[in-house]
Structure formats: structure tokens, C-alpha cells
Amino acid sequence: MRIDKFLNSVNITKRRSVSQDMIANGVVLINGVVAKASKNVAVGDVVTINYLNSVKKYEVVQIPQTKSTPKSLQEEYVKEIS
């Protein structure tokens, strides 16, 4: 699954366009490398998001099969590292 779709599917961002803007501005990294919107995410990857005031790291646990997942099930797909 593409990183922009993944961030939206697991409720890290509210809209896919927000994910695409974050990726275009270089604040999303996959395994320490700046990501492009077309980059695919795999189980075990570490996604880092550099917000203005903080840095969040997520480990990909599972790839969702549906377009969106309930926020209550977010823990099944990503694990927040820091």
C-alpha cells in the first residue's frame, strides 16, 4: 500500500491530501529515508513524521485491506514507538 494511502487508512491523517502535502514537504520518512507518495509500506517499516513541535514514530504491524479502519482498531495496524 502506498504511504499516502496508508497514513489515511490507519487514521494518522484525516485526509489523503494532507498525507500527500506532508510527504511533498519532506516531513514523512520511511526507515530514515524521506518518502515519496508512491513509496510502498511493508510490515516492519518505521514511519517517522516530523511535526513542528514533535517527532512521532510508528512501526507498521499490519497492512489494512480496506480503505479506512475504525480509530479503535488503529493499534492493530501501527504501533507508536515515540
Backbone as numpy.savetxt, mean C-alpha at the origin, in Angstrom:
# Nx Ny Nz CAx CAy CAz Cx Cy Cz
-1.01 -7.74 -7.89 -1.85 -6.57 -7.89 -0.96 -5.33 -7.89
-1.36 -4.32 -8.65 -0.61 -3.07 -8.72 -0.63 -2.36 -7.37
0.45 -1.65 -7.06 0.56 -0.98 -5.77 -0.54 0.06 -5.57
-0.92 0.80 -6.61 -1.96 1.81 -6.44 -3.31 1.16 -6.11
-3.62 0.04 -6.75 -4.85 -0.69 -6.43 -4.78 -1.30 -5.04
-3.61 -1.83 -4.70 -3.44 -2.48 -3.40 -3.68 -1.51 -2.25
-3.07 -0.32 -2.31 -3.25 0.66 -1.24 -4.71 1.02 -1.05
-5.44 1.10 -2.15 -6.86 1.42 -2.07 -7.67 0.22 -1.58
-7.35 -0.97 -2.04 -8.11 -2.17 -1.67 -8.03 -2.50 -0.19
-6.87 -2.26 0.43 -6.71 -2.60 1.84 -6.95 -1.40 2.76
-7.55 -0.36 2.22 -7.99 0.82 2.98 -6.86 1.62 3.61
-5.70 1.65 2.97 -4.64 2.55 3.42 -4.92 3.94 2.88
-5.43 4.02 1.64 -5.88 5.30 1.08 -7.36 5.18 0.76
-8.04 6.33 0.73 -9.49 6.30 0.48 -9.83 6.12 -0.99
-9.00 6.69 -1.87 -9.26 6.59 -3.31 -8.00 6.19 -4.04
-8.18 5.53 -5.18 -7.04 5.11 -5.98 -6.29 6.32 -6.53
-6.99 7.40 -6.82 -6.32 8.60 -7.32 -5.37 9.19 -6.27
-5.73 9.05 -4.99 -4.84 9.51 -3.91 -3.58 8.64 -3.91
-3.75 7.34 -4.08 -2.61 6.42 -4.15 -1.70 6.80 -5.31
-2.29 7.07 -6.46 -1.51 7.41 -7.64 -0.74 8.71 -7.43
-1.36 9.71 -6.79 -0.67 10.97 -6.51 0.50 10.76 -5.56
0.30 9.94 -4.52 1.38 9.66 -3.57 2.54 8.97 -4.27
2.23 8.03 -5.14 3.27 7.31 -5.88 4.00 8.25 -6.84
3.25 9.12 -7.52 3.86 10.07 -8.46 4.80 11.03 -7.75
4.52 11.35 -6.49 5.36 12.25 -5.72 6.51 11.54 -5.01
6.61 10.23 -5.17 7.74 9.48 -4.64 7.73 9.21 -3.16
6.55 9.21 -2.54 6.49 8.96 -1.09 6.18 7.51 -0.75
5.94 6.68 -1.77 5.65 5.26 -1.54 6.85 4.44 -2.01
7.34 3.60 -1.11 8.48 2.73 -1.42 8.09 1.28 -1.22
8.60 0.42 -2.07 8.41 -1.03 -1.90 9.79 -1.62 -1.70
10.01 -2.23 -0.54 11.30 -2.81 -0.18 12.43 -1.80 -0.30
12.15 -0.54 0.06 13.17 0.50 0.05 13.42 1.17 -1.28
12.68 0.80 -2.32 12.84 1.38 -3.65 11.58 2.18 -3.97
11.76 3.40 -4.49 10.61 4.23 -4.86 9.78 3.48 -5.89
8.46 3.40 -5.65 7.57 2.60 -6.48 6.96 3.42 -7.62
6.65 2.72 -8.71 5.85 3.28 -9.78 4.45 2.68 -9.62
3.44 3.36 -10.17 2.05 2.90 -10.01 1.84 1.51 -10.59
2.61 1.13 -11.58 2.42 -0.17 -12.23 3.16 -1.30 -11.53
3.92 -1.01 -10.50 4.70 -2.03 -9.78 3.76 -3.00 -9.07
4.00 -4.27 -9.24 3.18 -5.29 -8.58 3.68 -5.56 -7.17
2.74 -5.83 -6.28 3.05 -6.13 -4.89 2.97 -7.64 -4.71
3.90 -8.19 -3.92 3.90 -9.62 -3.63 3.84 -9.81 -2.12
3.43 -11.00 -1.70 3.38 -11.33 -0.28 4.80 -11.25 0.28
4.94 -10.59 1.43 6.24 -10.43 2.07 6.91 -9.10 1.78
6.39 -8.33 0.80 6.96 -7.02 0.50 6.69 -6.06 1.66
7.59 -5.11 1.85 7.41 -4.06 2.85 7.12 -2.76 2.11
5.93 -2.20 2.36 5.51 -0.95 1.73 5.72 0.16 2.75
6.51 1.17 2.37 6.79 2.30 3.24 6.13 3.54 2.66
5.42 4.28 3.51 4.78 5.53 3.08 5.35 6.65 3.94
5.98 7.63 3.28 6.57 8.77 3.96 5.56 9.92 4.00
4.80 10.01 5.11 3.88 11.11 5.29 4.68 12.35 5.71
4.04 13.51 5.77 4.73 14.74 6.16 5.31 14.65 7.57
4.55 14.11 8.51 4.96 14.08 9.91 5.46 12.73 10.40
5.26 11.69 9.62 5.64 10.36 10.09 5.92 9.42 8.92
6.40 8.26 9.26 6.66 7.21 8.28 5.92 5.96 8.74
5.16 5.36 7.85 4.44 4.12 8.16 4.98 3.01 7.29
5.18 1.85 7.90 5.63 0.66 7.16 4.60 -0.43 7.33
4.30 -1.08 6.22 3.34 -2.18 6.23 3.97 -3.38 5.54
3.74 -4.56 6.11 4.16 -5.79 5.46 2.95 -6.42 4.79
3.10 -6.83 3.54 2.01 -7.45 2.79 1.88 -8.89 3.26
0.72 -9.23 3.83 0.47 -10.57 4.33 -0.26 -11.41 3.30
-1.18 -10.76 2.59 -2.02 -11.47 1.62 -2.48 -10.46 0.57
-2.70 -10.93 -0.65 -3.20 -10.07 -1.73 -4.71 -10.24 -1.81
-5.47 -9.13 -1.71 -6.94 -9.25 -1.78 -7.40 -9.69 -3.17
-8.45 -10.48 -3.21 -9.01 -10.97 -4.47 -10.13 -10.07 -4.97
-10.63 -9.19 -4.10 -11.74 -8.32 -4.47 -11.25 -6.88 -4.58
-12.09 -6.04 -5.17 -11.73 -4.63 -5.39 -11.57 -3.88 -4.07
-12.39 -4.19 -3.11 -12.28 -3.53 -1.81 -12.53 -4.54 -0.70
-11.97 -4.24 0.46 -12.15 -5.10 1.61 -12.67 -4.27 2.77
-13.43 -4.88 3.66 -13.91 -4.14 4.83 -12.74 -3.71 5.71
-12.84 -2.55 6.31 -11.76 -2.04 7.15 -11.48 -2.99 8.31
-12.49 -3.71 8.77 -12.30 -4.65 9.88 -11.40 -5.83 9.49
-11.26 -6.10 8.19 -10.44 -7.22 7.73 -9.06 -6.77 7.24
-8.71 -5.51 7.47 -7.43 -4.97 7.00 -6.25 -5.77 7.55
-6.35 -6.26 8.78 -5.27 -7.02 9.42 -4.93 -8.30 8.67
-5.87 -8.84 7.89 -5.62 -10.06 7.15 -4.71 -9.82 5.94
-4.64 -8.58 5.48 -3.91 -8.27 4.26 -2.59 -7.53 4.50
-2.57 -6.64 5.49 -1.34 -5.91 5.81 -1.11 -5.91 7.31
0.17 -5.92 7.68 0.55 -5.84 9.08 1.38 -4.58 9.24
0.96 -3.67 10.11 1.71 -2.43 10.31 2.95 -2.73 11.13
4.11 -2.39 10.58 5.38 -2.64 11.25 5.72 -1.47 12.15
5.60 -0.24 11.62 5.87 0.94 12.42 5.12 2.14 11.89
